[in-house]
Amino acid sequence: MGDYHHGPAKGLSRWLFTTNHKDIGTMYLWFSFAMFILGGSFAMVIRAELFEPGMQLVDPAFFNQMTTLHGLVMVFGAIMPSFVGLANWLIPMMIGAPDMALPRMNNWSFWILPPTFLVLASTLFMEGGAPAFGWTFYAPLSTTYAPPSVTFFIFSIHVLGLSSIMGSINIIATVMNMRAPGMTYMKMPLFVWTWLITAFLLVAVMPVLAGAVTMMLMDIHFGTSFFSAAGGGDPVLFQHVFWFFGHPEVYIIILPAFGVISQVIPAFSRKPLFGYASMVYATASIAFLSFIVWAHHMFTVGMPVAGELFFMYATMLIAVPTGVKVFNWVTTMWRGALTFETPMLFAIGFLILFTIGGFTGLMLAIAPADFQYHDSYFVVAHFHYVMVAGAVFSMSAGIYFWLPKWCGRMYNEAMGKTHFWISFIGFNLAFFPQHFVGLAGMPRRIPDYALQFADFNMMSSIGAFIYGASQILFLYNVIATIVAGKPVSDEKVWDGAEGLEWTLPTPAPYHTFETPPLVK
Amino acid sequence: MTSQTSTAYEKYHVPPKSRLAICATTGLMLSVYGAASIMNDMTFGDPGVSTNSWSIFLCGLFFFLATLFAWFRTAIRENLAGLNSAQLKHSYVLGMFWFIFSEVMFFLAFFGALFYVRNLVGPWLAGEGEGGRMNGLLWQGFEFSWPMMQTPQEAVGGAAAQPLANNGTFAGPQTSLSFAQAHAWWAWLPLWNTVVLLSSSFTCHLAHMGILDGDRRKFNLWLAVTVLLGMLFLCLQAFEYHEAYTHFGLTLNSGIYGSTFFMLTGFHGFHVFMGMTMLLIQLLRSVLGGQFTASDHFGFEASSWYWHFVDVVWVFLFLFVYIL
């Protein structure tokens, strides 16, 4: 125990046995970046096949495995763990806590992720191939017609759920129990608020996902008939249970992103966040609504009209709190002393592109219109606007924003801005045309398509390659910063940054706030 | 915001680096990989080929349980050594509360499936309402009742007669376990299960009163009674399952009634087993180790919350699975 008060242990044991929230946060972030590259390479295979009509590179079965694994790896391996990494690094520093509430469990939550993704990736080499039923794994594709590797997929989901639940319980306990004296709930930085609510969503819906995959497991191996009409069950039951998890899940992904943006925009506007309390209430409202809108993913499945109407109106209601947020961010910038460093560029990129994604979401919420849009590339365009330009852009903003605080070195601003502009152009080139091909009737999850979609698909593929390549620049910039960036010693790093984490020395010491600060 | 050191702060114990997480990961991954392999051998495998799936599973499980044992022992020793401040103890309280909340949501998924199937899917399969339009094409002659004594597949003459949805054989039960089918209330097993479990919740509360009074004899006695009642419940449930399989023809393959019945009661039974084990460990800690005081007995308290939660789930099960 002797060396533990002074600094990190040497060698591999530091990472394997650590209980330090900063170490664990770092591991989460690196792991999620590795998964981002893996999931991204699956996407490159998809876009390469779709570069022109006809079958060129892969066979349709493998194409389906790619779309499935791309979705699963990006959602469960890249985006979710990356925000857990940010939470680990920042929540204790933002609320003045010495560490997370349950540090050993924190380490366990992380370490079960890498072997699980190893198992999931290894399904590619199993007999019958990897899961090929899409990341939403609808029954009976995922039960009656699934390859044997589905069993490993099911258990992977169980373990990922376990990791998320433990991670979230830790975050809830930390926020509720570890705030420094004077740090009342309504003084918490918005990033902490959004994570508290996200953690609540995770604890509420990950068990439901576990229930869904358990029903699949029983149907496949033990003869139950949850998803089989022959035995009195219903394949649509799967969709209901899945989306009861799945819709809160998309807010699990985007709420921490909102939190990051709510820290970055005020810092570079040199103004406090406009409408702090309304931001908190809007986040809570979004979380509440996320539980009663799930069937808008299933408008074409044959629900009673009353159901269609209820889920349509409830979904549209989400636009209200989301609008409040967008309004508040814009108003924060209004008459601020704006500067446009890389984090701010990503935040503004987020703001514009996420709003576009939100509006296409509203279009999809209109039940009668959705009969046309459903399962088309329009849907693909919509959720990539909120997942990539929403979650991933805000993640990039967050990394550039806090990296100097973490490692005491400044990233290369010119390279950061280049990363932003290449990402921004590549992203829009990749996904904007997908709106058009989708509205014109191109279905999603197909390896080949009709000739009239050729031009837009080629643009889309070129954009995707550009976006993919820009992440290499990002990786290089981050490594170069950590290894040889210009040292920073100013506590605040950014002159407009506010919050407890900016009162700590730069780089942040291994142990911080061992006695809590008093917040006035 | 200014930073200042407050004076009367009891240090929050951040544990030193620990091997527990890596060991638990190893055990968990091995057991999960083994379990998946066992099931794949069973369903897709070649019966002539022997695999080592069971060895992987059992090794993993043993290693995992051993790690959990070490983990809880570490946590208990830290508390006995006085490392846990009041604030840290509250972290454990929050952890247990939110863990139980996640368990509630897990059961909710299965209750949700039950309600959806009973109230919507069943009538649709029988041709009612907007969802019923396929009845004439697929399941002509199927009539819905709950418990579902005849599956849609049987109604159209078996698996071979319906090639469009032929993914297994589902034969309804001969007799259901619902109250309507019981011949006399006093001979109806689920009722006695209810009595046993509800009284165990009460005896668990008596044990809690005992430790709060500092009366260890009372605590040990009522805790032991609780554990025994838990065991009795599990025995009764094992007997019930045996009856269901051998005399009632109610199995996992009996269509959706069997599926929901066994999954709901089975997961509940598993949770009873977990809760009973937790309480048994607390009993051993008290009897053998003399642990727990009137003001410090969170291990017991957490287990008792879990026990009451399991009890509440049973009340809903009894109502929605057996009676209604």
PDB file of N, CA, C and O in Angstrom, chain A residues 4 13 16-17 19 101 104 108 111 144 148 151 155 172 177-178 204 207 218 221 223-225 228-231 234 240 514 516-518, chain B residues 2 4 9 12 14-15 17-18 21-22 25 32 39-40 43 78 87 90-91 102 105-106 116 121 152-153 167 170 252-253 255-256 259 263:
ATOM      1  N   TYR A   4       0.989   3.763  -2.937  1.00  0.00           N
ATOM      2  CA  TYR A   4      -0.274   4.117  -3.550  1.00  0.00           C
ATOM      3  C   TYR A   4      -0.639   5.588  -3.343  1.00  0.00           C
ATOM      4  O   TYR A   4      -1.285   6.200  -4.178  1.00  0.00           O
ATOM      5  N   SER A  13       0.836  -3.958 -14.161  1.00  0.00           N
ATOM      6  CA  SER A  13      -0.038  -4.147 -12.996  1.00  0.00           C
ATOM      7  C   SER A  13      -0.792  -2.860 -12.673  1.00  0.00           C
ATOM      8  O   SER A  13      -1.879  -2.903 -12.114  1.00  0.00           O
ATOM      9  N   LEU A  16      -3.888  -3.393 -14.806  1.00  0.00           N
ATOM     10  CA  LEU A  16      -4.707  -4.568 -14.501  1.00  0.00           C
ATOM     11  C   LEU A  16      -5.379  -4.452 -13.140  1.00  0.00           C
ATOM     12  O   LEU A  16      -6.507  -4.868 -12.952  1.00  0.00           O
ATOM     13  N   PHE A  17      -4.656  -3.912 -12.175  1.00  0.00           N
ATOM     14  CA  PHE A  17      -5.139  -3.975 -10.788  1.00  0.00           C
ATOM     15  C   PHE A  17      -5.632  -2.627 -10.279  1.00  0.00           C
ATOM     16  O   PHE A  17      -5.958  -2.486  -9.115  1.00  0.00           O
ATOM     17  N   THR A  19      -7.361   0.878  -9.098  1.00  0.00           N
ATOM     18  CA  THR A  19      -8.656   1.295  -8.569  1.00  0.00           C
ATOM     19  C   THR A  19      -8.819   2.800  -8.778  1.00  0.00           C
ATOM     20  O   THR A  19      -9.701   3.412  -8.187  1.00  0.00           O
ATOM     21  N   ALA A 101     -17.238   6.021  -6.270  1.00  0.00           N
ATOM     22  CA  ALA A 101     -17.709   5.509  -4.988  1.00  0.00           C
ATOM     23  C   ALA A 101     -17.247   4.074  -4.747  1.00  0.00           C
ATOM     24  O   ALA A 101     -16.942   3.701  -3.615  1.00  0.00           O
ATOM     25  N   ARG A 104     -13.164  -0.677  -6.840  1.00  0.00           N
ATOM     26  CA  ARG A 104     -12.805  -2.005  -7.362  1.00  0.00           C
ATOM     27  C   ARG A 104     -13.811  -2.475  -8.392  1.00  0.00           C
ATOM     28  O   ARG A 104     -13.460  -3.051  -9.417  1.00  0.00           O
ATOM     29  N   TRP A 108     -13.599  -3.628 -12.457  1.00  0.00           N
ATOM     30  CA  TRP A 108     -14.239  -4.817 -13.020  1.00  0.00           C
ATOM     31  C   TRP A 108     -15.137  -4.440 -14.196  1.00  0.00           C
ATOM     32  O   TRP A 108     -15.131  -5.102 -15.229  1.00  0.00           O
ATOM     33  N   TRP A 111     -12.870  -4.152 -17.136  1.00  0.00           N
ATOM     34  CA  TRP A 111     -12.091  -5.287 -17.640  1.00  0.00           C
ATOM     35  C   TRP A 111     -12.932  -6.388 -18.246  1.00  0.00           C
ATOM     36  O   TRP A 111     -12.411  -7.246 -18.955  1.00  0.00           O
ATOM     37  N   THR A 144     -34.837 -18.596 -35.092  1.00  0.00           N
ATOM     38  CA  THR A 144     -34.997 -19.751 -35.983  1.00  0.00           C
ATOM     39  C   THR A 144     -33.920 -19.806 -37.061  1.00  0.00           C
ATOM     40  O   THR A 144     -33.436 -20.877 -37.395  1.00  0.00           O
ATOM     41  N   PRO A 148     -25.095 -20.689 -35.469  1.00  0.00           N
ATOM     42  CA  PRO A 148     -24.806 -21.130 -34.094  1.00  0.00           C
ATOM     43  C   PRO A 148     -24.076 -20.079 -33.262  1.00  0.00           C
ATOM     44  O   PRO A 148     -24.204 -20.063 -32.040  1.00  0.00           O
ATOM     45  N   THR A 151     -25.365 -17.922 -29.961  1.00  0.00           N
ATOM     46  CA  THR A 151     -25.290 -18.183 -28.518  1.00  0.00           C
ATOM     47  C   THR A 151     -24.186 -17.334 -27.875  1.00  0.00           C
ATOM     48  O   THR A 151     -24.378 -16.783 -26.787  1.00  0.00           O
ATOM     49  N   PHE A 155     -24.615 -14.316 -24.999  1.00  0.00           N
ATOM     50  CA  PHE A 155     -23.890 -14.187 -23.736  1.00  0.00           C
ATOM     51  C   PHE A 155     -23.020 -12.921 -23.715  1.00  0.00           C
ATOM     52  O   PHE A 155     -22.818 -12.318 -22.652  1.00  0.00           O
ATOM     53  N   ILE A 172     -24.068   6.529 -10.291  1.00  0.00           N
ATOM     54  CA  ILE A 172     -25.166   7.051  -9.454  1.00  0.00           C
ATOM     55  C   ILE A 172     -24.683   7.221  -8.018  1.00  0.00           C
ATOM     56  O   ILE A 172     -24.895   8.269  -7.385  1.00  0.00           O
ATOM     57  N   ASN A 177     -23.564  10.495  -3.577  1.00  0.00           N
ATOM     58  CA  ASN A 177     -22.948  10.365  -2.260  1.00  0.00           C
ATOM     59  C   ASN A 177     -21.633  11.112  -2.107  1.00  0.00           C
ATOM     60  O   ASN A 177     -21.181  11.324  -0.992  1.00  0.00           O
ATOM     61  N   MET A 178     -20.991  11.482  -3.205  1.00  0.00           N
ATOM     62  CA  MET A 178     -19.598  11.939  -3.087  1.00  0.00           C
ATOM     63  C   MET A 178     -19.423  13.413  -3.399  1.00  0.00           C
ATOM     64  O   MET A 178     -18.298  13.862  -3.569  1.00  0.00           O
ATOM     65  N   ALA A 204     -32.105   1.053 -15.709  1.00  0.00           N
ATOM     66  CA  ALA A 204     -33.497   0.680 -15.973  1.00  0.00           C
ATOM     67  C   ALA A 204     -33.641  -0.206 -17.197  1.00  0.00           C
ATOM     68  O   ALA A 204     -34.493  -1.095 -17.205  1.00  0.00           O
ATOM     69  N   PRO A 207     -31.289  -4.341 -17.988  1.00  0.00           N
ATOM     70  CA  PRO A 207     -31.898  -5.617 -17.597  1.00  0.00           C
ATOM     71  C   PRO A 207     -32.998  -6.062 -18.566  1.00  0.00           C
ATOM     72  O   PRO A 207     -33.216  -7.260 -18.742  1.00  0.00           O
ATOM     73  N   MET A 218     -33.661 -19.049 -24.711  1.00  0.00           N
ATOM     74  CA  MET A 218     -34.581 -20.129 -24.369  1.00  0.00           C
ATOM     75  C   MET A 218     -35.303 -20.649 -25.603  1.00  0.00           C
ATOM     76  O   MET A 218     -35.514 -21.847 -25.750  1.00  0.00           O
ATOM     77  N   HIS A 221     -32.580 -22.799 -27.604  1.00  0.00           N
ATOM     78  CA  HIS A 221     -32.021 -24.033 -27.044  1.00  0.00           C
ATOM     79  C   HIS A 221     -32.986 -24.846 -26.192  1.00  0.00           C
ATOM     80  O   HIS A 221     -32.752 -26.030 -25.962  1.00  0.00           O
ATOM     81  N   GLY A 223     -36.636 -24.751 -26.306  1.00  0.00           N
ATOM     82  CA  GLY A 223     -37.971 -25.053 -26.806  1.00  0.00           C
ATOM     83  C   GLY A 223     -39.099 -24.156 -26.333  1.00  0.00           C
ATOM     84  O   GLY A 223     -40.270 -24.518 -26.475  1.00  0.00           O
ATOM     85  N   THR A 224     -38.802 -22.989 -25.777  1.00  0.00           N
ATOM     86  CA  THR A 224     -39.897 -22.082 -25.431  1.00  0.00           C
ATOM     87  C   THR A 224     -40.398 -21.411 -26.712  1.00  0.00           C
ATOM     88  O   THR A 224     -39.804 -21.560 -27.776  1.00  0.00           O
ATOM     89  N   SER A 225     -41.499 -20.676 -26.595  1.00  0.00           N
ATOM     90  CA  SER A 225     -42.091 -20.111 -27.812  1.00  0.00           C
ATOM     91  C   SER A 225     -42.437 -18.638 -27.652  1.00  0.00           C
ATOM     92  O   SER A 225     -43.489 -18.190 -28.072  1.00  0.00           O
ATOM     93  N   SER A 228     -42.450 -17.320 -31.219  1.00  0.00           N
ATOM     94  CA  SER A 228     -42.961 -18.225 -32.240  1.00  0.00           C
ATOM     95  C   SER A 228     -44.481 -18.294 -32.154  1.00  0.00           C
ATOM     96  O   SER A 228     -45.042 -18.712 -31.144  1.00  0.00           O
ATOM     97  N   ALA A 229     -45.148 -17.871 -33.223  1.00  0.00           N
ATOM     98  CA  ALA A 229     -46.610 -17.877 -33.215  1.00  0.00           C
ATOM     99  C   ALA A 229     -47.163 -19.294 -33.126  1.00  0.00           C
ATOM    100  O   ALA A 229     -48.254 -19.505 -32.601  1.00  0.00           O
ATOM    101  N   ALA A 230     -46.407 -20.287 -33.617  1.00  0.00           N
ATOM    102  CA  ALA A 230     -46.897 -21.659 -33.572  1.00  0.00           C
ATOM    103  C   ALA A 230     -47.181 -22.109 -32.146  1.00  0.00           C
ATOM    104  O   ALA A 230     -48.071 -22.914 -31.899  1.00  0.00           O
ATOM    105  N   GLY A 231     -46.421 -21.567 -31.181  1.00  0.00           N
ATOM    106  CA  GLY A 231     -46.636 -21.922 -29.791  1.00  0.00           C
ATOM    107  C   GLY A 231     -47.449 -20.878 -29.050  1.00  0.00           C
ATOM    108  O   GLY A 231     -47.566 -20.939 -27.823  1.00  0.00           O
ATOM    109  N   ASP A 234     -45.101 -14.475 -30.248  1.00  0.00           N
ATOM    110  CA  ASP A 234     -45.208 -13.505 -31.318  1.00  0.00           C
ATOM    111  C   ASP A 234     -43.822 -12.913 -31.608  1.00  0.00           C
ATOM    112  O   ASP A 234     -43.182 -12.392 -30.691  1.00  0.00           O
ATOM    113  N   HIS A 240     -40.984  -5.356 -29.363  1.00  0.00           N
ATOM    114  CA  HIS A 240     -41.421  -4.515 -28.244  1.00  0.00           C
ATOM    115  C   HIS A 240     -40.392  -4.529 -27.120  1.00  0.00           C
ATOM    116  O   HIS A 240     -40.021  -3.481 -26.593  1.00  0.00           O
ATOM    117  N   GLU A 514      -8.495  14.569  -2.159  1.00  0.00           N
ATOM    118  CA  GLU A 514      -8.542  13.555  -1.097  1.00  0.00           C
ATOM    119  C   GLU A 514      -9.263  14.101   0.129  1.00  0.00           C
ATOM    120  O   GLU A 514      -9.841  13.343   0.895  1.00  0.00           O
ATOM    121  N   PRO A 516     -12.269  16.965   0.542  1.00  0.00           N
ATOM    122  CA  PRO A 516     -13.123  17.671  -0.405  1.00  0.00           C
ATOM    123  C   PRO A 516     -12.970  19.189  -0.308  1.00  0.00           C
ATOM    124  O   PRO A 516     -12.728  19.729   0.771  1.00  0.00           O
ATOM    125  N   PRO A 517     -13.111  19.871  -1.443  1.00  0.00           N
ATOM    126  CA  PRO A 517     -13.115  21.327  -1.421  1.00  0.00           C
ATOM    127  C   PRO A 517     -14.468  21.815  -0.906  1.00  0.00           C
ATOM    128  O   PRO A 517     -15.444  21.058  -0.888  1.00  0.00           O
ATOM    129  N   LEU A 518     -14.517  23.041  -0.477  1.00  0.00           N
ATOM    130  CA  LEU A 518     -15.799  23.615  -0.057  1.00  0.00           C
ATOM    131  C   LEU A 518     -16.315  24.467  -1.198  1.00  0.00           C
ATOM    132  O   LEU A 518     -15.628  25.357  -1.676  1.00  0.00           O
TER     133      LEU A 518
ATOM    134  N   THR B   2     -14.635  28.595  -4.875  1.00  0.00           N
ATOM    135  CA  THR B   2     -13.295  28.566  -4.296  1.00  0.00           C
ATOM    136  C   THR B   2     -13.081  27.224  -3.619  1.00  0.00           C
ATOM    137  O   THR B   2     -14.023  26.587  -3.178  1.00  0.00           O
ATOM    138  N   GLN B   4     -11.382  24.968  -0.619  1.00  0.00           N
ATOM    139  CA  GLN B   4     -10.950  25.141   0.752  1.00  0.00           C
ATOM    140  C   GLN B   4     -11.014  23.771   1.415  1.00  0.00           C
ATOM    141  O   GLN B   4     -11.822  22.940   1.020  1.00  0.00           O
ATOM    142  N   TYR B   9     -13.493  16.131   8.279  1.00  0.00           N
ATOM    143  CA  TYR B   9     -13.780  15.197   7.201  1.00  0.00           C
ATOM    144  C   TYR B   9     -13.165  13.858   7.504  1.00  0.00           C
ATOM    145  O   TYR B   9     -11.968  13.729   7.753  1.00  0.00           O
ATOM    146  N   TYR B  12     -12.377   9.187   2.935  1.00  0.00           N
ATOM    147  CA  TYR B  12     -13.057   8.145   2.163  1.00  0.00           C
ATOM    148  C   TYR B  12     -12.009   7.141   1.734  1.00  0.00           C
ATOM    149  O   TYR B  12     -11.071   7.486   1.021  1.00  0.00           O
ATOM    150  N   VAL B  14     -10.184   4.866  -0.371  1.00  0.00           N
ATOM    151  CA  VAL B  14     -10.069   4.356  -1.739  1.00  0.00           C
ATOM    152  C   VAL B  14      -9.137   3.157  -1.679  1.00  0.00           C
ATOM    153  O   VAL B  14      -7.977   3.306  -1.303  1.00  0.00           O
ATOM    154  N   PRO B  15      -9.651   1.953  -1.994  1.00  0.00           N
ATOM    155  CA  PRO B  15      -8.822   0.760  -1.786  1.00  0.00           C
ATOM    156  C   PRO B  15      -7.573   0.801  -2.656  1.00  0.00           C
ATOM    157  O   PRO B  15      -7.584   1.384  -3.740  1.00  0.00           O
ATOM    158  N   LYS B  17      -4.564  -0.928  -5.112  1.00  0.00           N
ATOM    159  CA  LYS B  17      -4.812  -1.744  -6.303  1.00  0.00           C
ATOM    160  C   LYS B  17      -5.081  -3.198  -5.902  1.00  0.00           C
ATOM    161  O   LYS B  17      -4.617  -3.668  -4.865  1.00  0.00           O
ATOM    162  N   SER B  18      -5.880  -3.858  -6.735  1.00  0.00           N
ATOM    163  CA  SER B  18      -6.443  -5.125  -6.303  1.00  0.00           C
ATOM    164  C   SER B  18      -6.542  -6.080  -7.482  1.00  0.00           C
ATOM    165  O   SER B  18      -6.857  -5.681  -8.603  1.00  0.00           O
ATOM    166  N   ALA B  21     -10.663  -7.715  -9.533  1.00  0.00           N
ATOM    167  CA  ALA B  21     -11.413  -7.478 -10.758  1.00  0.00           C
ATOM    168  C   ALA B  21     -10.940  -8.380 -11.889  1.00  0.00           C
ATOM    169  O   ALA B  21     -11.751  -8.944 -12.633  1.00  0.00           O
ATOM    170  N   ILE B  22      -9.627  -8.537 -12.013  1.00  0.00           N
ATOM    171  CA  ILE B  22      -9.099  -9.368 -13.103  1.00  0.00           C
ATOM    172  C   ILE B  22      -9.466 -10.830 -12.887  1.00  0.00           C
ATOM    173  O   ILE B  22      -9.852 -11.541 -13.820  1.00  0.00           O
ATOM    174  N   THR B  25     -13.071 -11.273 -13.716  1.00  0.00           N
ATOM    175  CA  THR B  25     -13.255 -11.256 -15.164  1.00  0.00           C
ATOM    176  C   THR B  25     -12.907 -12.604 -15.770  1.00  0.00           C
ATOM    177  O   THR B  25     -13.665 -13.158 -16.579  1.00  0.00           O
ATOM    178  N   VAL B  32     -18.955 -18.126 -18.866  1.00  0.00           N
ATOM    179  CA  VAL B  32     -19.900 -17.719 -19.904  1.00  0.00           C
ATOM    180  C   VAL B  32     -19.570 -18.403 -21.230  1.00  0.00           C
ATOM    181  O   VAL B  32     -20.441 -18.918 -21.925  1.00  0.00           O
ATOM    182  N   MET B  39     -24.429 -25.153 -24.613  1.00  0.00           N
ATOM    183  CA  MET B  39     -25.723 -25.042 -25.296  1.00  0.00           C
ATOM    184  C   MET B  39     -25.581 -25.302 -26.793  1.00  0.00           C
ATOM    185  O   MET B  39     -26.430 -25.947 -27.403  1.00  0.00           O
ATOM    186  N   ASN B  40     -24.486 -24.813 -27.387  1.00  0.00           N
ATOM    187  CA  ASN B  40     -24.300 -25.063 -28.816  1.00  0.00           C
ATOM    188  C   ASN B  40     -24.034 -26.538 -29.094  1.00  0.00           C
ATOM    189  O   ASN B  40     -24.512 -27.073 -30.093  1.00  0.00           O
ATOM    190  N   THR B  43     -27.528 -28.130 -29.044  1.00  0.00           N
ATOM    191  CA  THR B  43     -28.464 -27.839 -30.123  1.00  0.00           C
ATOM    192  C   THR B  43     -27.875 -28.077 -31.510  1.00  0.00           C
ATOM    193  O   THR B  43     -28.544 -28.612 -32.382  1.00  0.00           O
ATOM    194  N   GLU B  78     -12.274  -4.945   5.576  1.00  0.00           N
ATOM    195  CA  GLU B  78     -12.059  -3.492   5.579  1.00  0.00           C
ATOM    196  C   GLU B  78     -12.980  -2.822   6.581  1.00  0.00           C
ATOM    197  O   GLU B  78     -12.586  -1.928   7.329  1.00  0.00           O
ATOM    198  N   GLN B  87     -19.782   7.859   5.161  1.00  0.00           N
ATOM    199  CA  GLN B  87     -20.044   8.187   3.761  1.00  0.00           C
ATOM    200  C   GLN B  87     -19.819   6.967   2.876  1.00  0.00           C
ATOM    201  O   GLN B  87     -20.629   6.669   1.997  1.00  0.00           O
ATOM    202  N   HIS B  90     -22.556   4.515   3.026  1.00  0.00           N
ATOM    203  CA  HIS B  90     -23.724   4.927   2.242  1.00  0.00           C
ATOM    204  C   HIS B  90     -23.561   4.553   0.762  1.00  0.00           C
ATOM    205  O   HIS B  90     -24.551   4.292   0.076  1.00  0.00           O
ATOM    206  N   SER B  91     -22.322   4.497   0.276  1.00  0.00           N
ATOM    207  CA  SER B  91     -22.112   4.063  -1.109  1.00  0.00           C
ATOM    208  C   SER B  91     -22.600   2.627  -1.295  1.00  0.00           C
ATOM    209  O   SER B  91     -23.193   2.285  -2.317  1.00  0.00           O
ATOM    210  N   SER B 102     -32.396  -2.710 -10.665  1.00  0.00           N
ATOM    211  CA  SER B 102     -32.135  -3.331 -11.972  1.00  0.00           C
ATOM    212  C   SER B 102     -32.788  -4.709 -12.041  1.00  0.00           C
ATOM    213  O   SER B 102     -33.268  -5.126 -13.097  1.00  0.00           O
ATOM    214  N   MET B 105     -36.373  -4.356 -12.957  1.00  0.00           N
ATOM    215  CA  MET B 105     -36.571  -4.135 -14.387  1.00  0.00           C
ATOM    216  C   MET B 105     -36.431  -5.430 -15.175  1.00  0.00           C
ATOM    217  O   MET B 105     -37.082  -5.624 -16.193  1.00  0.00           O
ATOM    218  N   PHE B 106     -35.559  -6.335 -14.701  1.00  0.00           N
ATOM    219  CA  PHE B 106     -35.410  -7.625 -15.380  1.00  0.00           C
ATOM    220  C   PHE B 106     -36.725  -8.398 -15.318  1.00  0.00           C
ATOM    221  O   PHE B 106     -37.204  -8.926 -16.324  1.00  0.00           O
ATOM    222  N   TYR B 116     -48.466  -8.831 -22.586  1.00  0.00           N
ATOM    223  CA  TYR B 116     -48.610  -8.609 -24.031  1.00  0.00           C
ATOM    224  C   TYR B 116     -49.202  -9.843 -24.699  1.00  0.00           C
ATOM    225  O   TYR B 116     -50.132  -9.753 -25.498  1.00  0.00           O
ATOM    226  N   VAL B 121     -51.604 -10.703 -28.093  1.00  0.00           N
ATOM    227  CA  VAL B 121     -51.216 -11.709 -29.087  1.00  0.00           C
ATOM    228  C   VAL B 121     -52.235 -12.849 -29.165  1.00  0.00           C
ATOM    229  O   VAL B 121     -52.649 -13.251 -30.255  1.00  0.00           O
ATOM    230  N   PRO B 152     -51.585 -22.769 -31.119  1.00  0.00           N
ATOM    231  CA  PRO B 152     -52.048 -22.576 -32.499  1.00  0.00           C
ATOM    232  C   PRO B 152     -51.605 -23.721 -33.410  1.00  0.00           C
ATOM    233  O   PRO B 152     -52.348 -24.150 -34.284  1.00  0.00           O
ATOM    234  N   GLN B 153     -50.401 -24.214 -33.171  1.00  0.00           N
ATOM    235  CA  GLN B 153     -49.891 -25.302 -34.000  1.00  0.00           C
ATOM    236  C   GLN B 153     -50.772 -26.555 -33.893  1.00  0.00           C
ATOM    237  O   GLN B 153     -51.101 -27.180 -34.899  1.00  0.00           O
ATOM    238  N   ASN B 167     -41.326 -24.139 -36.684  1.00  0.00           N
ATOM    239  CA  ASN B 167     -40.010 -23.988 -36.061  1.00  0.00           C
ATOM    240  C   ASN B 167     -39.957 -24.635 -34.691  1.00  0.00           C
ATOM    241  O   ASN B 167     -39.434 -24.080 -33.748  1.00  0.00           O
ATOM    242  N   PHE B 170     -44.826 -27.619 -30.360  1.00  0.00           N
ATOM    243  CA  PHE B 170     -45.362 -27.026 -29.133  1.00  0.00           C
ATOM    244  C   PHE B 170     -46.716 -27.659 -28.824  1.00  0.00           C
ATOM    245  O   PHE B 170     -47.694 -27.380 -29.518  1.00  0.00           O
ATOM    246  N   LEU B 252     -41.524 -26.682 -20.703  1.00  0.00           N
ATOM    247  CA  LEU B 252     -41.041 -25.504 -21.431  1.00  0.00           C
ATOM    248  C   LEU B 252     -41.553 -25.510 -22.871  1.00  0.00           C
ATOM    249  O   LEU B 252     -41.656 -24.476 -23.514  1.00  0.00           O
ATOM    250  N   ASN B 253     -41.874 -26.700 -23.386  1.00  0.00           N
ATOM    251  CA  ASN B 253     -42.326 -26.814 -24.773  1.00  0.00           C
ATOM    252  C   ASN B 253     -43.830 -26.659 -24.926  1.00  0.00           C
ATOM    253  O   ASN B 253     -44.347 -26.829 -26.023  1.00  0.00           O
ATOM    254  N   GLY B 255     -45.860 -24.449 -25.420  1.00  0.00           N
ATOM    255  CA  GLY B 255     -46.339 -23.177 -25.954  1.00  0.00           C
ATOM    256  C   GLY B 255     -46.078 -22.046 -24.987  1.00  0.00           C
ATOM    257  O   GLY B 255     -45.329 -22.182 -24.010  1.00  0.00           O
ATOM    258  N   ILE B 256     -46.719 -20.919 -25.247  1.00  0.00           N
ATOM    259  CA  ILE B 256     -46.379 -19.697 -24.526  1.00  0.00           C
ATOM    260  C   ILE B 256     -46.783 -19.761 -23.053  1.00  0.00           C
ATOM    261  O   ILE B 256     -46.172 -19.124 -22.207  1.00  0.00           O
ATOM    262  N   SER B 259     -43.901 -21.408 -21.459  1.00  0.00           N
ATOM    263  CA  SER B 259     -42.740 -20.524 -21.521  1.00  0.00           C
ATOM    264  C   SER B 259     -42.801 -19.460 -20.443  1.00  0.00           C
ATOM    265  O   SER B 259     -41.852 -19.277 -19.678  1.00  0.00           O
ATOM    266  N   MET B 263     -40.429 -19.505 -17.084  1.00  0.00           N
ATOM    267  CA  MET B 263     -39.412 -18.452 -17.026  1.00  0.00           C
ATOM    268  C   MET B 263     -39.649 -17.536 -15.836  1.00  0.00           C
ATOM    269  O   MET B 263     -38.709 -17.163 -15.126  1.00  0.00           O
TER     270      MET B 263
END
